[in-house]
Amino acid sequence: MCDTCGCGQPDNFKVINLNDSETKQSYEHSHEHIHDGTSHSHTHTHSHSEDHSHEQAHQHNHEHGTQRVIQMQTDVLQKNNLSAERNRGYFEAKKIFSLNFVSSPGSGKTSLIEKTIKELNNEIKFFVIEGDQQTINDAKRIKAVGAPVVQINTGNGCHLDAEMVNRGIKELNPSDKSIVVIENVGNLICPSLFDLGESKRVVIISVTEGDDKPIKYPNMFQSSHLCIINKTDLLPYVDFNIEQTKKYALQVNHHLEFIELSVKTGQGIDHWYDWLKKQKNIL
Amino acid sequence: MHEISIALNIIDLIKEEAEKNSAASIQEFEVEVGSISGVEIEALKFALNIAVKDTLLENAIQIITPVAAAASCLECDKEFSLSWFYEPCPFCSAMNIQIIKGKELKIKSITID
């Protein structure tokens, strides 16, 4: 069954490598790959097992001789989390700094990545994984500014998962000490649940959106490390209160850092470059 | 929308566990979903009902147990319930709180034959 809409079709996501002379497309059946690491399936087994154990025993104490209750206590996302940790280990071993960019559609993820590559390409080697439901448009934009890129089309999927990123990295083959940028599917809800193995998660919000986004979509702001407030050049024309947004976001996540910038005018973008270089040097 | 992915993860993990235990059928399974886990219980139920078709879990009783969120205050050490992510401590108004419950998303147990 399809992993994304339950339509009964096999679940295919597409990994498209734009770096080969002939654009290669590979189709991935997610179910073939999520069985990795079964030997670790009990990592979390006993963490909360005492909570309701008596209730369980009574509920299931029927006289059927063969019926058995098995306490699983298994994290539903453990397979994704295991794949994410594999990615994280790969990045660490190669001293790669990796970013997971999340936002609603149209807040400027691709434009920011594009500009960053264009302006820092001489100092830092970038590799990009683009996630979109359909098309290779974003990957073409990244390729045009000179960074190796693979596009993952999730089909009906609303988020990237760690296994897709794992396949993407294998296609990309990023070099040591580089930065891998993963641009997630534009969606402020679903991607928050899926760890991809990134070093830092960056949420982008633009001033043309509502300033209460952080409390409307708390999961995303809670799981991010940095919040970029984009399109600040439009502030005179919109009713967006930056201080209010920050206040809301800090209620949800008091560790969150902020950078205000405009990709279009370049205003404030040096703060972003400084952050990026600082994070990379910490590795 | 991500609930169908979650449902399929649940089904795969339960199938594996059932096969490991040479189960002929699965009678019941219980999943715990925290109120701030990011998963909507109604959407998950809907997704599960579709996703269990033609699997070992098709006729199993599904028990989805909500887990209410709770936090402890890092200033005054008291525990309290949370209706959403971050709320100030109701006792001392500190924002410095730690979530202790409510992010659960786990398969608790299965009953097999």
Coordinates of C-alpha atoms in Angstrom, one line a residue:
Chain A
M1 CA 0.0 0.0 0.0
C2 CA 1.0 3.5 -0.7
D3 CA 2.8 5.1 2.3
T4 CA 1.4 8.5 1.7
C5 CA -2.3 8.3 0.7
G6 CA -3.2 4.7 1.3
C7 CA -4.3 4.3 -2.3
G8 CA -3.3 0.7 -2.7
Q9 CA -0.5 1.4 -5.2
P10 CA 3.0 0.7 -4.3
D11 CA 4.7 3.7 -2.7
N12 CA 7.1 5.3 -5.1
F13 CA 9.2 8.3 -4.5
K14 CA 11.7 9.4 -7.1
V15 CA 15.3 10.4 -6.7
I16 CA 16.5 12.4 -9.6
N17 CA 20.2 13.0 -9.9
L18 CA 20.9 16.2 -11.9
N19 CA 24.7 15.8 -11.8
D20 CA 24.9 12.9 -14.2
S21 CA 25.3 13.7 -17.9
E22 CA 22.2 11.8 -18.4
T23 CA 19.6 12.6 -15.8
K24 CA 19.0 9.5 -13.9
Q25 CA 15.8 8.7 -12.2
S26 CA 15.5 5.9 -9.6
Y27 CA 12.3 4.7 -8.1
E28 CA 12.2 3.8 -4.5
H29 CA 9.8 1.4 -2.8
S30 CA 9.9 2.5 0.8
H31 CA 8.9 -0.8 2.2
E32 CA 11.9 -2.5 0.8
H33 CA 14.2 -0.4 2.9
I34 CA 12.5 0.2 6.2
H35 CA 13.4 -3.1 7.5
D36 CA 17.0 -2.1 8.2
G37 CA 18.2 -2.3 11.7
T38 CA 15.6 -4.7 13.1
S39 CA 18.2 -5.8 15.5
H40 CA 17.7 -2.6 17.3
S41 CA 14.0 -2.8 17.5
H42 CA 13.9 -2.9 21.3
T43 CA 16.0 0.1 22.0
H44 CA 13.2 1.8 24.0
T45 CA 11.5 -1.3 25.3
H46 CA 11.5 -0.7 29.0
S47 CA 11.5 3.0 29.3
H48 CA 7.8 3.4 30.4
S49 CA 6.8 -0.2 30.9
E50 CA 5.6 0.2 34.5
D51 CA 2.9 2.7 33.7
H52 CA -0.1 0.5 33.0
S53 CA 1.2 -3.0 33.4
H54 CA -1.5 -4.1 35.9
E55 CA -4.3 -2.8 33.8
Q56 CA -2.9 -4.8 30.9
A57 CA -2.7 -8.0 32.8
H58 CA -6.4 -7.8 33.8
Q59 CA -7.6 -6.7 30.4
H60 CA -6.1 -9.7 28.7
N61 CA -6.4 -12.4 31.2
H62 CA -8.7 -14.5 29.2
E63 CA -8.9 -18.3 29.4
H64 CA -7.7 -18.9 25.8
G65 CA -4.7 -21.0 26.2
T66 CA -2.8 -19.8 23.2
Q67 CA -3.5 -16.1 23.4
R68 CA -0.5 -14.1 24.4
V69 CA 0.0 -10.4 25.2
I70 CA 3.3 -9.1 24.0
Q71 CA 4.4 -5.8 25.6
M72 CA 6.1 -4.0 22.7
Q73 CA 6.7 -0.5 24.0
T74 CA 8.0 0.4 20.6
D75 CA 8.4 3.9 19.3
V76 CA 6.3 4.1 16.1
L77 CA 8.9 6.3 14.4
Q78 CA 11.9 4.1 15.4
K79 CA 12.6 3.1 11.8
N80 CA 12.8 6.6 10.6
N81 CA 14.8 7.5 13.7
L82 CA 17.3 4.7 13.0
S83 CA 17.7 5.8 9.4
A84 CA 18.2 9.3 10.6
E85 CA 20.9 8.3 13.1
R86 CA 22.7 6.4 10.2
N87 CA 22.6 9.6 8.2
R88 CA 23.8 11.6 11.2
G89 CA 26.7 9.2 11.7
Y90 CA 27.6 9.5 8.0
F91 CA 27.6 13.3 8.2
E92 CA 29.7 13.2 11.4
A93 CA 32.3 10.9 10.0
K94 CA 32.8 13.1 7.0
K95 CA 32.6 16.3 9.1
I96 CA 29.7 17.5 7.0
F97 CA 27.4 20.2 8.5
S98 CA 23.8 19.4 7.4
L99 CA 20.7 21.6 7.5
N100 CA 17.1 20.7 7.2
F101 CA 15.1 23.7 5.8
V102 CA 11.4 23.7 6.6
S103 CA 8.7 26.3 6.0
S104 CA 5.4 26.8 4.4
P105 CA 5.4 27.0 0.6
G106 CA 6.7 30.3 -0.8
S107 CA 8.6 31.7 2.2
G108 CA 11.8 31.7 0.3
K109 CA 13.7 28.5 1.1
T110 CA 15.0 27.9 -2.4
S111 CA 15.9 31.6 -3.0
L112 CA 17.9 31.7 0.2
I113 CA 19.8 28.5 -0.6
E114 CA 20.4 29.8 -4.1
K115 CA 21.8 33.1 -2.9
T116 CA 23.9 31.5 -0.2
I117 CA 25.5 29.1 -2.7
K118 CA 26.2 31.9 -5.1
E119 CA 27.9 34.1 -2.5
L120 CA 29.7 31.5 -0.5
N121 CA 30.7 29.0 -3.2
N122 CA 34.3 30.0 -3.1
E123 CA 34.8 29.3 0.6
I124 CA 32.3 26.4 1.2
K125 CA 31.4 23.4 -0.9
F126 CA 27.6 22.9 -0.9
F127 CA 25.5 19.8 -1.8
V128 CA 21.8 20.1 -2.0
I129 CA 18.9 17.6 -1.6
E130 CA 15.6 19.2 -2.9
G131 CA 12.3 17.8 -1.7
D132 CA 9.1 18.6 -3.6
Q133 CA 6.0 16.8 -4.3
Q134 CA 6.6 17.1 -8.1
T135 CA 8.9 18.7 -10.7
I136 CA 12.6 19.3 -10.8
N137 CA 12.3 23.1 -10.9
D138 CA 14.0 23.8 -7.7
A139 CA 16.9 21.4 -8.4
K140 CA 17.4 23.2 -11.8
R141 CA 17.7 26.5 -9.9
I142 CA 20.3 25.1 -7.6
K143 CA 22.2 23.4 -10.4
A144 CA 22.3 26.7 -12.2
V145 CA 24.3 28.3 -9.4
G146 CA 26.8 25.5 -9.5
A147 CA 26.0 23.1 -6.6
P148 CA 25.6 19.3 -7.0
V149 CA 21.9 18.6 -6.4
V150 CA 19.5 15.7 -6.3
Q151 CA 15.7 16.2 -6.4
I152 CA 13.5 13.9 -4.4
N153 CA 9.9 13.9 -5.6
T154 CA 7.7 12.5 -2.8
G155 CA 4.7 11.9 -5.1
N156 CA 1.8 12.2 -2.8
G157 CA 4.0 12.5 0.3
C158 CA 3.9 15.6 2.5
H159 CA 7.4 15.3 3.9
L160 CA 10.8 13.9 3.4
D161 CA 11.8 11.0 5.6
A162 CA 15.3 9.8 6.7
E163 CA 15.3 6.9 4.2
M164 CA 14.6 9.2 1.2
V165 CA 17.5 11.4 2.4
N166 CA 19.7 8.4 2.8
R167 CA 19.1 7.5 -0.9
G168 CA 19.6 11.1 -1.8
I169 CA 23.0 11.2 0.0
K170 CA 24.1 8.1 -1.8
E171 CA 23.4 9.7 -5.2
L172 CA 25.0 13.0 -4.1
N173 CA 28.2 11.6 -2.6
P174 CA 29.0 14.8 -0.8
S175 CA 32.7 15.6 -0.1
D176 CA 34.2 15.9 3.4
K177 CA 33.8 19.1 5.3
S178 CA 31.0 20.3 3.0
I179 CA 27.6 21.6 3.9
V180 CA 24.6 19.4 2.9
V181 CA 21.4 21.4 2.6
I182 CA 18.2 19.5 2.6
E183 CA 15.2 21.5 1.5
N184 CA 12.1 19.8 2.8
V185 CA 8.7 19.8 1.3
G186 CA 6.9 23.1 1.9
N187 CA 4.7 22.2 4.8
L188 CA 4.7 23.4 8.4
I189 CA 3.1 20.3 9.9
C190 CA 4.2 16.9 8.7
P191 CA 8.0 17.4 8.3
S192 CA 8.3 18.3 12.0
L193 CA 7.9 14.7 13.1
F194 CA 10.6 13.2 10.8
D195 CA 14.2 13.5 11.9
L196 CA 16.4 13.3 8.8
G197 CA 19.7 13.1 10.6
E198 CA 20.4 16.8 10.1
S199 CA 22.8 18.8 12.3
K200 CA 20.4 21.7 12.6
R201 CA 16.8 22.4 11.6
V202 CA 16.1 25.8 10.2
V203 CA 12.5 27.1 10.0
I204 CA 11.8 30.0 7.6
I205 CA 8.9 32.4 8.0
S206 CA 8.3 35.4 5.8
V207 CA 6.7 38.7 6.8
T208 CA 3.9 38.1 4.3
E209 CA 2.6 35.3 6.5
G210 CA 0.8 35.7 9.8
D211 CA 2.9 36.7 12.8
D212 CA 1.1 34.0 14.9
K213 CA 2.5 31.1 12.9
P214 CA 4.8 29.9 15.7
I215 CA 1.8 29.2 18.0
K216 CA -0.4 27.9 15.1
Y217 CA 2.2 25.4 14.1
P218 CA 4.1 24.8 17.4
N219 CA 5.6 21.4 16.6
M220 CA 7.7 22.9 13.8
F221 CA 9.0 25.8 15.8
Q222 CA 9.6 23.6 18.8
S223 CA 11.8 21.2 16.8
S224 CA 13.9 23.9 15.0
H225 CA 17.2 25.4 16.1
L226 CA 17.1 28.6 14.0
C227 CA 14.2 30.7 12.8
I228 CA 14.9 32.9 9.8
I229 CA 12.4 35.8 9.2
N230 CA 12.6 36.5 5.5
K231 CA 11.3 39.3 3.2
T232 CA 12.0 42.0 5.8
D233 CA 12.1 44.5 2.9
L234 CA 8.3 44.2 2.7
L235 CA 7.8 45.1 6.4
P236 CA 6.5 48.7 5.6
Y237 CA 3.7 47.2 3.5
V238 CA 2.4 44.4 5.8
D239 CA 1.0 44.1 9.3
F240 CA 3.6 41.8 10.6
N241 CA 5.0 42.4 14.1
I242 CA 8.5 40.8 14.3
E243 CA 8.7 41.2 18.0
Q244 CA 5.4 39.5 18.5
T245 CA 6.5 36.6 16.3
K246 CA 9.6 36.1 18.3
K247 CA 7.7 36.2 21.5
Y248 CA 5.3 33.5 20.3
A249 CA 8.2 31.4 19.0
L250 CA 10.1 31.7 22.2
Q251 CA 7.0 30.5 24.2
V252 CA 7.1 27.4 22.1
N253 CA 10.9 26.9 22.1
H254 CA 13.0 29.1 24.4
H255 CA 16.3 27.9 22.7
L256 CA 15.3 29.2 19.3
E257 CA 17.7 31.7 17.6
F258 CA 16.5 34.3 15.1
I259 CA 17.9 35.9 12.0
E260 CA 16.0 38.7 10.2
L261 CA 16.9 39.1 6.5
S262 CA 15.7 39.9 3.1
V263 CA 17.0 37.5 0.4
K264 CA 15.9 40.0 -2.3
T265 CA 17.8 43.0 -1.0
G266 CA 20.5 41.2 0.9
Q267 CA 19.7 43.1 4.1
G268 CA 20.7 41.1 7.2
I269 CA 22.0 38.2 5.2
D270 CA 25.5 38.5 6.6
H271 CA 24.1 37.4 10.0
W272 CA 23.0 34.2 8.3
Y273 CA 26.4 33.7 6.7
D274 CA 28.1 34.3 10.0
W275 CA 25.8 31.8 11.7
L276 CA 26.5 29.2 9.0
K277 CA 30.3 29.6 9.2
K278 CA 30.2 29.5 13.0
Q279 CA 28.2 26.3 13.0
K280 CA 30.4 24.7 10.5
N281 CA 33.5 25.6 12.5
I282 CA 32.1 24.0 15.7
L283 CA 32.1 20.6 13.9
Chain B
M1 CA -1.8 13.8 6.2
H2 CA 1.3 12.2 7.7
E3 CA -1.0 9.9 9.7
I4 CA -1.0 7.3 6.9
S5 CA 2.8 7.0 7.1
I6 CA 2.4 6.6 10.9
A7 CA -0.3 4.0 10.4
L8 CA 1.9 2.0 8.0
N9 CA 4.9 2.2 10.4
I10 CA 2.6 0.8 13.1
I11 CA 1.4 -2.0 10.9
D12 CA 5.0 -3.0 9.8
L13 CA 6.3 -3.0 13.4
I14 CA 3.4 -5.1 14.6
K15 CA 3.6 -7.5 11.7
E16 CA 7.3 -8.0 12.4
E17 CA 6.7 -8.6 16.1
A18 CA 3.9 -11.0 15.4
E19 CA 5.9 -13.0 12.9
K20 CA 8.8 -13.2 15.3
N21 CA 6.4 -14.8 17.8
S22 CA 4.9 -17.1 15.1
A23 CA 1.5 -15.6 15.6
A24 CA -1.4 -17.1 13.6
S25 CA -3.5 -13.9 14.1
I26 CA -3.4 -10.6 15.9
Q27 CA -6.4 -10.1 18.1
E28 CA -5.7 -6.7 19.5
F29 CA -3.1 -3.9 19.5
E30 CA -2.7 -0.9 21.6
V31 CA -1.1 2.4 20.6
E32 CA -0.4 5.4 22.8
V33 CA -0.6 8.8 21.2
G34 CA 0.4 11.9 23.2
S35 CA -1.7 15.0 22.9
I36 CA 1.3 17.0 21.7
S37 CA 2.9 14.2 19.6
G38 CA 1.9 15.9 16.3
V39 CA -0.5 13.1 15.4
E40 CA -4.3 13.6 15.3
I41 CA -6.0 10.5 16.8
E42 CA -9.1 10.8 14.5
A43 CA -6.9 11.0 11.4
L44 CA -4.8 8.1 12.7
K45 CA -7.9 5.9 13.2
F46 CA -9.1 6.7 9.8
A47 CA -5.7 5.9 8.3
L48 CA -5.4 2.6 10.3
N49 CA -8.8 1.4 9.1
I50 CA -7.7 1.7 5.5
A51 CA -4.1 0.5 6.0
V52 CA -4.9 -2.7 7.9
K53 CA -6.9 -4.1 4.9
D54 CA -5.4 -7.4 3.7
T55 CA -2.9 -7.6 6.5
L56 CA -2.6 -9.8 9.6
L57 CA -4.1 -6.8 11.5
E58 CA -7.3 -6.6 9.5
N59 CA -9.6 -8.0 12.2
A60 CA -7.6 -6.8 15.3
I61 CA -9.3 -4.6 17.8
Q62 CA -7.6 -1.2 17.7
I63 CA -7.0 0.5 21.0
I64 CA -5.7 4.1 20.6
T65 CA -5.0 5.5 24.0
P66 CA -4.5 9.3 24.3
V67 CA -1.9 10.5 26.7
A68 CA -2.4 13.9 28.2
A69 CA 0.5 16.2 28.2
A70 CA 2.2 17.2 31.4
A71 CA 5.2 19.2 32.4
S72 CA 7.3 19.9 35.5
C73 CA 8.4 23.4 36.4
L74 CA 12.2 23.8 36.6
E75 CA 11.8 26.6 39.0
C76 CA 9.4 25.3 41.6
D77 CA 9.5 21.6 40.8
K78 CA 5.7 21.2 40.7
E79 CA 4.0 19.1 38.0
F80 CA 1.0 20.2 36.1
S81 CA -1.0 19.3 33.0
L82 CA -0.5 21.1 29.7
S83 CA -3.2 21.8 27.1
W84 CA -0.6 22.7 24.5
F85 CA 3.1 22.9 24.0
Y86 CA 4.4 25.6 26.3
E87 CA 2.4 27.2 29.0
P88 CA 3.8 29.0 32.0
C89 CA 3.8 27.2 35.3
P90 CA 0.4 27.7 37.0
F91 CA 2.0 27.8 40.4
C92 CA 4.9 30.3 39.9
S93 CA 4.3 31.6 36.3
A94 CA 7.8 30.5 35.2
M95 CA 8.2 29.7 31.5
N96 CA 11.1 27.4 32.3
I97 CA 9.3 24.1 32.1
Q98 CA 10.1 20.6 31.0
I99 CA 7.6 18.4 29.1
I100 CA 7.4 15.1 30.9
K101 CA 4.4 13.5 29.1
G102 CA 2.4 14.0 25.9
K103 CA 5.0 13.3 23.1
E104 CA 4.4 9.6 23.1
L105 CA 3.8 7.8 19.9
K106 CA 4.3 4.2 20.6
I107 CA 3.0 0.7 20.2
K108 CA 2.3 -0.5 23.7
S109 CA 1.3 -4.1 23.3
I110 CA -0.2 -6.7 20.9
T111 CA -2.4 -9.7 21.7
I112 CA -1.7 -12.6 19.4
D113 CA -2.8 -16.2 18.9

